Every structure is written in structure tokens, then in C-alpha cells.
CSV table of C-alpha atoms and ligand atoms in Angstrom, one decimal:
chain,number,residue,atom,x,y,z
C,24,UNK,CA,19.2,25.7,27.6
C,25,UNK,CA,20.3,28.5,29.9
C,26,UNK,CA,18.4,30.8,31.1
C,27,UNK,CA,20.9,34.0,30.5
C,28,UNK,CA,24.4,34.2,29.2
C,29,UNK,CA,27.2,36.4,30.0
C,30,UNK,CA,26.1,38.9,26.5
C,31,UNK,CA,23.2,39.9,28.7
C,32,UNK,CA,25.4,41.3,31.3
C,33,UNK,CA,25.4,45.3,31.6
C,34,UNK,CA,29.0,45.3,31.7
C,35,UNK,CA,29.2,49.0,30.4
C,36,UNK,CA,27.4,50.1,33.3
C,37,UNK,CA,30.1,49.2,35.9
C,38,UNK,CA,31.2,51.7,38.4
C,39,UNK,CA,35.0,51.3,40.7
C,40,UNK,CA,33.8,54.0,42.8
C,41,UNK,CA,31.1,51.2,44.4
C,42,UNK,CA,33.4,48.0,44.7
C,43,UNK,CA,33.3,47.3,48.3
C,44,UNK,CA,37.0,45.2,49.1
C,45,UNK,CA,35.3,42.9,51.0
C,46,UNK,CA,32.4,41.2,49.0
C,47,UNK,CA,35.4,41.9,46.1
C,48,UNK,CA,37.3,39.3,48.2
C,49,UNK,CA,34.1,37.0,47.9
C,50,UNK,CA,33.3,37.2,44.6
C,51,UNK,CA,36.9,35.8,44.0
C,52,UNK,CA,36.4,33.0,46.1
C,53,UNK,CA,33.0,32.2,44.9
C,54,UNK,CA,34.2,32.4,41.3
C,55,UNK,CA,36.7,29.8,41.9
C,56,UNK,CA,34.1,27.5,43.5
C,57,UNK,CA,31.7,28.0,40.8
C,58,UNK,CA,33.7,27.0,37.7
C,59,UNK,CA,34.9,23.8,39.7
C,60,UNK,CA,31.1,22.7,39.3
C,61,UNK,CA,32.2,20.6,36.1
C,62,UNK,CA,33.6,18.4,38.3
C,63,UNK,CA,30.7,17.7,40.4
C,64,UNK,CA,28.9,16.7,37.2
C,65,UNK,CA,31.5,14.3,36.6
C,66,UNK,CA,30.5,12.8,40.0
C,67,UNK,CA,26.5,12.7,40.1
C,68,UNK,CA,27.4,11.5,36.2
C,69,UNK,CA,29.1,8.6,37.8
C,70,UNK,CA,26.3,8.4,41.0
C,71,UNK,CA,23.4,8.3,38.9
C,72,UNK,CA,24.7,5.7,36.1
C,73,UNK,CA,21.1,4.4,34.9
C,74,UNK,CA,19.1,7.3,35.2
C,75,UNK,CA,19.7,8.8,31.7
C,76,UNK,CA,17.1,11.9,32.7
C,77,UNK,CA,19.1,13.1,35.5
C,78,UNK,CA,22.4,12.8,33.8
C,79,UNK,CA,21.2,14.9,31.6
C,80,UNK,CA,19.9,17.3,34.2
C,81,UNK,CA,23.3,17.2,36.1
C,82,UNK,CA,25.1,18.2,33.0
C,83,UNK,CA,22.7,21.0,32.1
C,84,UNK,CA,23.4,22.2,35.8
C,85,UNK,CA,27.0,21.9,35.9
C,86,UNK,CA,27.0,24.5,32.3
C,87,UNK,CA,24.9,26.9,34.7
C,88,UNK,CA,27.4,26.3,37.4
C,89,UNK,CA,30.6,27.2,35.2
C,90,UNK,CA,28.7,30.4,33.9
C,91,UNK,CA,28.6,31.7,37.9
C,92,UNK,CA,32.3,31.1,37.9
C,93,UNK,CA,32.7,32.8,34.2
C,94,UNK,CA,30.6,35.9,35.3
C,95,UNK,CA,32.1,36.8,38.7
C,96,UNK,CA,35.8,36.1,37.6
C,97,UNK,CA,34.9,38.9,34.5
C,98,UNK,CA,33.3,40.8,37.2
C,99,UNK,CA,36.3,40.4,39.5
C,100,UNK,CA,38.5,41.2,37.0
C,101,UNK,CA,37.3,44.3,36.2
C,102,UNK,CA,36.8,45.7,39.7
C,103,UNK,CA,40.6,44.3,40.4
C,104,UNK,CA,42.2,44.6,37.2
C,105,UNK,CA,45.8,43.2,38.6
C,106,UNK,CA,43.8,39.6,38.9
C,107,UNK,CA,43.5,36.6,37.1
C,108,UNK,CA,40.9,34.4,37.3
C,109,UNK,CA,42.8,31.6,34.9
C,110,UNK,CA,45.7,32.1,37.5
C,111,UNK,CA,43.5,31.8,40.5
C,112,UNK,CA,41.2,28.6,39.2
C,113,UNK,CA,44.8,27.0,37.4
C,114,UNK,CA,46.0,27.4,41.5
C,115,UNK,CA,42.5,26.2,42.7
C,116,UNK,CA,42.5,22.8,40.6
C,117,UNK,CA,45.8,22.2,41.7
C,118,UNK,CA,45.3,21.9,45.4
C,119,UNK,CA,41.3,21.0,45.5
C,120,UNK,CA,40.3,17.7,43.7
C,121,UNK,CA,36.8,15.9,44.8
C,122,UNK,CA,36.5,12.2,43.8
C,123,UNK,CA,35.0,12.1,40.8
C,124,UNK,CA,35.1,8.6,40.3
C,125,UNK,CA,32.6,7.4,43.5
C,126,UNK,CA,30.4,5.2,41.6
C,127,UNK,CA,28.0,5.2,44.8
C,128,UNK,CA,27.2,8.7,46.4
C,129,UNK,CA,29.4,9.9,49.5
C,130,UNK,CA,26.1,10.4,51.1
C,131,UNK,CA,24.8,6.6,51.0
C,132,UNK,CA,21.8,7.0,48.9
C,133,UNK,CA,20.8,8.7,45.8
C,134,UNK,CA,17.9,10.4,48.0
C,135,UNK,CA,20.7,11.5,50.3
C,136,UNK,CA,23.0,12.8,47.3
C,137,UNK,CA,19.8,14.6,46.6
C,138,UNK,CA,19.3,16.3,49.7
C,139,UNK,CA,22.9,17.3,50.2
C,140,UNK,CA,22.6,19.3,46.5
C,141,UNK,CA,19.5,20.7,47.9
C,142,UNK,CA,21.5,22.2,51.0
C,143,UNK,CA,24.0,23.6,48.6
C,144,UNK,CA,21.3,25.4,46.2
C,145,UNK,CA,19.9,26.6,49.3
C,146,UNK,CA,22.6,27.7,50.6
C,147,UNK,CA,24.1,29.6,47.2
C,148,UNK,CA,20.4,30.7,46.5
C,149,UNK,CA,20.3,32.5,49.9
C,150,UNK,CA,24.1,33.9,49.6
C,151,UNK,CA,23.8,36.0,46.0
C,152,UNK,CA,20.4,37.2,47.4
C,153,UNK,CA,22.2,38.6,50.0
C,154,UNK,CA,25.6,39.8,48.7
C,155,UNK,CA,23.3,41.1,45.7
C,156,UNK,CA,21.3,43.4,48.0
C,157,UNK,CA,24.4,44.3,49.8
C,158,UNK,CA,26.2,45.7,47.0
C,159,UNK,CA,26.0,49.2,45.5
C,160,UNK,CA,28.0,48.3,42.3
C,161,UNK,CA,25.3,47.7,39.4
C,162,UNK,CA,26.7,45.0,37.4
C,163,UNK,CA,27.6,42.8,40.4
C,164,UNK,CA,24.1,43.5,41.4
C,165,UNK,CA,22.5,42.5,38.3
C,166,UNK,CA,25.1,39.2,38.2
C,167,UNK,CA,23.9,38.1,42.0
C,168,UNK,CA,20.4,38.5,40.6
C,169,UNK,CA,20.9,36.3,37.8
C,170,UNK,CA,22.9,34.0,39.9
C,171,UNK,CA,20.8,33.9,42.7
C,172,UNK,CA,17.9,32.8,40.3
C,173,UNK,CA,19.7,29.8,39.0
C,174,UNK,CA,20.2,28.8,42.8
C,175,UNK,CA,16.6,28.5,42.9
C,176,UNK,CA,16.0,26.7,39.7
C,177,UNK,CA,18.4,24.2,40.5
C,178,UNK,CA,17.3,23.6,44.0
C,179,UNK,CA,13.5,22.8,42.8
C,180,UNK,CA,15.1,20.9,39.8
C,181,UNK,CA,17.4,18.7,42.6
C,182,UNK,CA,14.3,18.7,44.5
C,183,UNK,CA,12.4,17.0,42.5
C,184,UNK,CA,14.4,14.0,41.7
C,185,UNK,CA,15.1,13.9,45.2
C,186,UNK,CA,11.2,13.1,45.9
C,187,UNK,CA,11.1,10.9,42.9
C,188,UNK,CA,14.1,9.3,44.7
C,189,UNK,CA,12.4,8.8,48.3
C,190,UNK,CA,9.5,7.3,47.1
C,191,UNK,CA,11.6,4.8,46.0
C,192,UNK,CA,14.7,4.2,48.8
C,193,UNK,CA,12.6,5.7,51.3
C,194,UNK,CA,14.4,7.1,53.6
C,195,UNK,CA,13.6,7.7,56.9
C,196,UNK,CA,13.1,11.4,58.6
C,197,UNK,CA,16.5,11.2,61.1
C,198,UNK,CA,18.4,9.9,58.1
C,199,UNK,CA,17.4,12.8,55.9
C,200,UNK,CA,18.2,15.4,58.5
C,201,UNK,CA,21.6,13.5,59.4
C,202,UNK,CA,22.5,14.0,55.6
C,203,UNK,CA,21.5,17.6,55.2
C,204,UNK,CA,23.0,18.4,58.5
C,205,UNK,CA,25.9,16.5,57.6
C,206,UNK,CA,26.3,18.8,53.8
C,207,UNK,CA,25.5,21.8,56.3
C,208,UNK,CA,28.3,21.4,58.2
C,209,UNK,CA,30.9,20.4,55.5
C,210,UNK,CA,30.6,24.7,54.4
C,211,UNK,CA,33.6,24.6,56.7
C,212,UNK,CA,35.5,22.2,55.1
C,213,UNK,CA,38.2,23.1,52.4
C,214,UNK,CA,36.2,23.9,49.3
C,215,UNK,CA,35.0,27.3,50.1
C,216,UNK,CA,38.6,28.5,52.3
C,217,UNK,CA,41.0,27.2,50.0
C,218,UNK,CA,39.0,28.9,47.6
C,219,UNK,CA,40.0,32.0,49.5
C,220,UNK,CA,43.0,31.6,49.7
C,221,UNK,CA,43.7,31.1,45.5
C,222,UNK,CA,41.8,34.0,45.4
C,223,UNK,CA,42.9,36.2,48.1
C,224,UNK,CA,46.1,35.3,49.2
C,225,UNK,CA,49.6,35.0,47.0
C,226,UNK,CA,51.2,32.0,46.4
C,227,UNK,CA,53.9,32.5,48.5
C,228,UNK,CA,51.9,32.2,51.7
C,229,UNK,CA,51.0,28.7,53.3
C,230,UNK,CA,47.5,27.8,53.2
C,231,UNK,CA,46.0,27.8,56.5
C,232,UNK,CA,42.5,26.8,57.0
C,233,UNK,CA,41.6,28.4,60.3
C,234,UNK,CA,42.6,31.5,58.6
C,235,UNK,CA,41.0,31.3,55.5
C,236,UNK,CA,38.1,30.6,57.0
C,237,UNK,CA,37.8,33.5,58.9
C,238,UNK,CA,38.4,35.7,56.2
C,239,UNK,CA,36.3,33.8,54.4
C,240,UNK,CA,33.2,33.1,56.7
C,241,UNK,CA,33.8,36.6,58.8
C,242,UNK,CA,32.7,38.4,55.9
C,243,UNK,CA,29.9,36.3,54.5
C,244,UNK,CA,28.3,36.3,57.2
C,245,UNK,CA,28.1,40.0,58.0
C,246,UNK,CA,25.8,40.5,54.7
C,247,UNK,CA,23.0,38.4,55.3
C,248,UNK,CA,19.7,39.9,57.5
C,249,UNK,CA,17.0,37.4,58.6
C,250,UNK,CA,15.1,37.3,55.7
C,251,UNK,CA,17.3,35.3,53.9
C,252,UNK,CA,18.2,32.6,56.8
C,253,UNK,CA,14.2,33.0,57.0
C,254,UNK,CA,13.6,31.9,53.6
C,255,UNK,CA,16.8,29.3,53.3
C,256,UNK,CA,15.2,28.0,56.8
C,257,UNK,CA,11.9,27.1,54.8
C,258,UNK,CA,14.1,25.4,51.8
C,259,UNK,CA,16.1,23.4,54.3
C,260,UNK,CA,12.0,22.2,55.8
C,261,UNK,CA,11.3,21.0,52.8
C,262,UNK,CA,14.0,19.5,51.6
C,263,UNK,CA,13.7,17.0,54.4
C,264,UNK,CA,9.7,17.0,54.6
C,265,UNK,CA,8.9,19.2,57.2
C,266,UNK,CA,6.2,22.1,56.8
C,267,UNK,CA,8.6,25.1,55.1
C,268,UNK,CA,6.5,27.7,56.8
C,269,UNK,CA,5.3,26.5,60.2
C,270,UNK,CA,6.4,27.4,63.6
C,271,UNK,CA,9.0,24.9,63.9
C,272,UNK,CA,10.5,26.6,60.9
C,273,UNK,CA,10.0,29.8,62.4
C,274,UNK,CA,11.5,28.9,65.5
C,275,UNK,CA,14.6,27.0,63.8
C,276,UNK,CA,15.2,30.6,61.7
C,277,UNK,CA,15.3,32.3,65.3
C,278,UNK,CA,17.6,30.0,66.4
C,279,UNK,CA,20.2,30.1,63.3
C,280,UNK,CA,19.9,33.5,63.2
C,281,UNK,CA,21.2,34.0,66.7
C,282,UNK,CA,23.9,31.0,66.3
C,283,UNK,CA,24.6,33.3,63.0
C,284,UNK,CA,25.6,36.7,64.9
C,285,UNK,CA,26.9,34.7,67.9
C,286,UNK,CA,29.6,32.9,65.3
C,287,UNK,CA,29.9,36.8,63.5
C,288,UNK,CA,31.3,37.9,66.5
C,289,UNK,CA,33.6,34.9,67.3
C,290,UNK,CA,34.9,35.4,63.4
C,291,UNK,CA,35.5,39.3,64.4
C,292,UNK,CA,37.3,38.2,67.5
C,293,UNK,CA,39.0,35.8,66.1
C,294,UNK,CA,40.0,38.3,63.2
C,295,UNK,CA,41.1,41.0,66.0
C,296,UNK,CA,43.5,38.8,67.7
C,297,UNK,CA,45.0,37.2,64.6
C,298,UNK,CA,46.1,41.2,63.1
C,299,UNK,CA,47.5,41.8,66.8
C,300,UNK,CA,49.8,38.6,66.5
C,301,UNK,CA,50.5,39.1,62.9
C,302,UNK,CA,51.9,42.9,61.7
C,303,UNK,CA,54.3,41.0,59.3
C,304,UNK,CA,51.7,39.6,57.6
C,305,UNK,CA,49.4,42.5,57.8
C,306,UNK,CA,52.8,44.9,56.6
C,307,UNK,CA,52.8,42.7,53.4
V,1,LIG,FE1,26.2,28.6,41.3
V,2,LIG,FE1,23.5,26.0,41.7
């Protein structure tokens, strides 16, 4: 059923000299979100009760999902050999549960559960592409690849439903954008910083959000170029109904790239100021 597994991995052919600290700090993070994708299955398990097809689907997804999480925590591991990825998802679980027992989706509509997933895949499909091409360290390369791939299969796949969805519910144009604007913004939310900090941070030190997202979104965001807000751009066109490679989409790519580096250099202020006020932490 997949379309790889973790025996296909070069692992042999992994170099230290080429692990770069900061996507190293990413891949820890991601890991952590990745394996928590059982869960989510759980959820669109529970959301789609009746549609026997897309269960399925969802629990085919969720395997691929996990295997993310499996292969950057290996990968992790070896490039920081002092962490544990059991520690780090046992931490994660603890402090980051979604509701798994909605029996209605959080988004109002099974077309609108749909299109959130779509922003996700989009939005995981775009990041390995870039954090792939960024890296000089072969077997994380050949992982984002593989990754990055499966982002793409499982946004056509939630694609898909989604349309056999709207044909039914029908939902109108402003409430599909609300909802995929809406998932768009929620990459701020806790899954992705807390995420960072069971990765990144030790136990001993309060969570903070504002924090973790900087470290968090100040790096990400320095390893994408414009092709890949270009081509995530189109996915996010379609996804709501709109022409994927027209000039609105062009124009809308512009637009998020520039909000993109604007935000970048808010994150590297922000980054700046907080390593002035904080030499303790910086110390430890
Ligand atoms: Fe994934
Ligand atoms: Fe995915």
C-alpha cells in the first residue's frame, strides 16, 4: 500500500559533515508532527462515518503520515545522536491532543474538512520540496523527496473526495476560501511550535508560543524561493475552484511571496531582540 518504506532509505550514505543545525531543528519538529497523524485518522474516521471508501483512504493516509514521522526521527537521530525521538513524541502526546471524538468536522462540512486537508498537503508538499533542495546531507535529501511525493499524492487523493463532496453540499466560493484561509492561518497555532519545543527545547523550560514560533517559523521560512509558494499558490487555486495557473494566481504568488520575506524579517527581528534580552537562556 505504500509507496516506499523506510528499507529503501540510503541510510549508509549519510554524511555529519552536511547537517545544517537549523533544518536539523526542523526535521525534529516535523518528525513529531508527522507520527501524531494517527490521530487525525481517528478524527476524519469519526467525520466521515458512512463513507466506507474514504475511511479506508484516511487510514491508508495516516500509515503514510506516521512513516514521515518514523523517517525523520531515524534521520534526526543519527545526525544528533544525544536525541530521542520516543522521548520527544512521548513529551509531544502529552501536551498536544486534537479532538478525536468530533463526530461532525471542525470545519462545518465534509467539503470544508476536505479543503482544510488540502491546505495541509499543500502546504507539507511545498515545505519537503524546499527543505529537500536546501539541504546538502544525501539521506535527508532523498527522505524530503520521498516525503514530499506523498504530500502530493495525498493532496490529489483529499482532492478528489473533496469534489465528489461539493457536488454534493455545494458549497459556495466565499465559504471555501473562508475554510482554507481559515486552515492557513491555524499553521500558527500550537501544533507545529509546541512541536518545537519537544523537539528543540528541554523539559525544564516553560513552553512559550511566541517563542517557539519564531524559532520555528524564522527558519522555515528562510528555505523556501518562489517556486515553491508559486506552485503551492496554484494547489491552493484549485483546491477552492479557481484557475491554478492564471493571473490571479500569479498575482496572489507575488503577493505571498512578498508578505513571506516581509514576515522573514519580522521573525529575524524578533529573533535579534529576544537573544539581547535573554543571555541566560542563550548561556544555557
Ligand atoms: Fe507527511
Ligand atoms: Fe500528507
Amino acid at each position: 500500500m505504500k509507496h516506499w518504506t523506510l528499507d529503501q532509505i540510503a541510510w549508509d550514505a549519510f554524511d555529519p559533515s552536511k547537517v545544517d543545525p537549523g533544518i536539523l531543528s526542523l526535521v525534529k519538529a516535523a518528525a513529531l508532527v508527522e507520527k501524531n497523524g494517527v490521530d487525525y485518522a481517528i478524527y476524519l474516521n469519526n467525520v466521515f462515518t458512512g463513507d466506507p471508501d474514504f475511511r479506508q483512504a484516511a487510514d491508508n493516509w495516516a500509515v503514510e503520515e506516521v512513516q514521515h514521522g518514523d523517517a525523520l526521527g531515524r534521520w534526526a537521530e543519527m545526525a544528533d545522536p544525544g536525541w530521542s525521538f520516543d522521548e520527544a513524541f512521548a513529551r509531544y502526546r502529552a501536551g498536544y491532543k486534537i479532538d478525536v471524538k468530533a463526530d461532525a468536522s471542525i470545519r462545518g462540512s465534509r467539503t470544508g474538512e476536505l479543503i482544510a486537508r488540502c491546505m495541509v498537503e499543500t502546504g507539507t508538499s511545498s515545505y519537503y520540496t524546499a527543505l529537500g533542495e536546501s539541504t546538502e546531507e544525501p539521506v535527508l535529501r532523498q527522505v524530503c523527496r520521498l516525503i514530499a511525493a506523498d504530500e502530493y499524492r495525498h493532496f490529489k487523493l483529499f482532492y478528489d473526495h473533496m469534489k465528489r463532496y461539493l457536488a454534493r453540499e455545494k458549497l459556495s466560493f466565499p465559504q471555501r476560501l473562508r475554510v482554507a484561509a481559515g486552515r492557513i492561518g491555524e499553521s500558527e497555532d500550537d501544533e507545529l511550535a509546541f512541536a518545537y519545543h519537544c523537539g528543540n527545547e528541554p523539559a525544564t523550560l516553560p513552553y512559550d508560543h511566541d517563542r517557539c514560533m519564531r524559532g520555528y517559523m524564522g527558519r522555515s521560512m528562510s528555505y523556501y524561493r518562489f517556486r515553491h509558494i508559486e506552485r503551492g499558490m496554484g494547489m491552493i487555486f484549485k483546491s477552492i475552484g479557481l484557475e491554478p495557473r492564471g493571473r490571479l494566481s500569479d498575482l496572489a504568488a507575488k503577493g505571498a511571496w512578498k508578505l513571506l520575506q516581509w514576515r522573514r524579517s519580522k521573525y529575524a527581528q524578533a529573533a535579534g531582540a529576544a537573544n539581547e534580552n535573554a543571555p541566560a537562556r542563550r548561556a544555557a
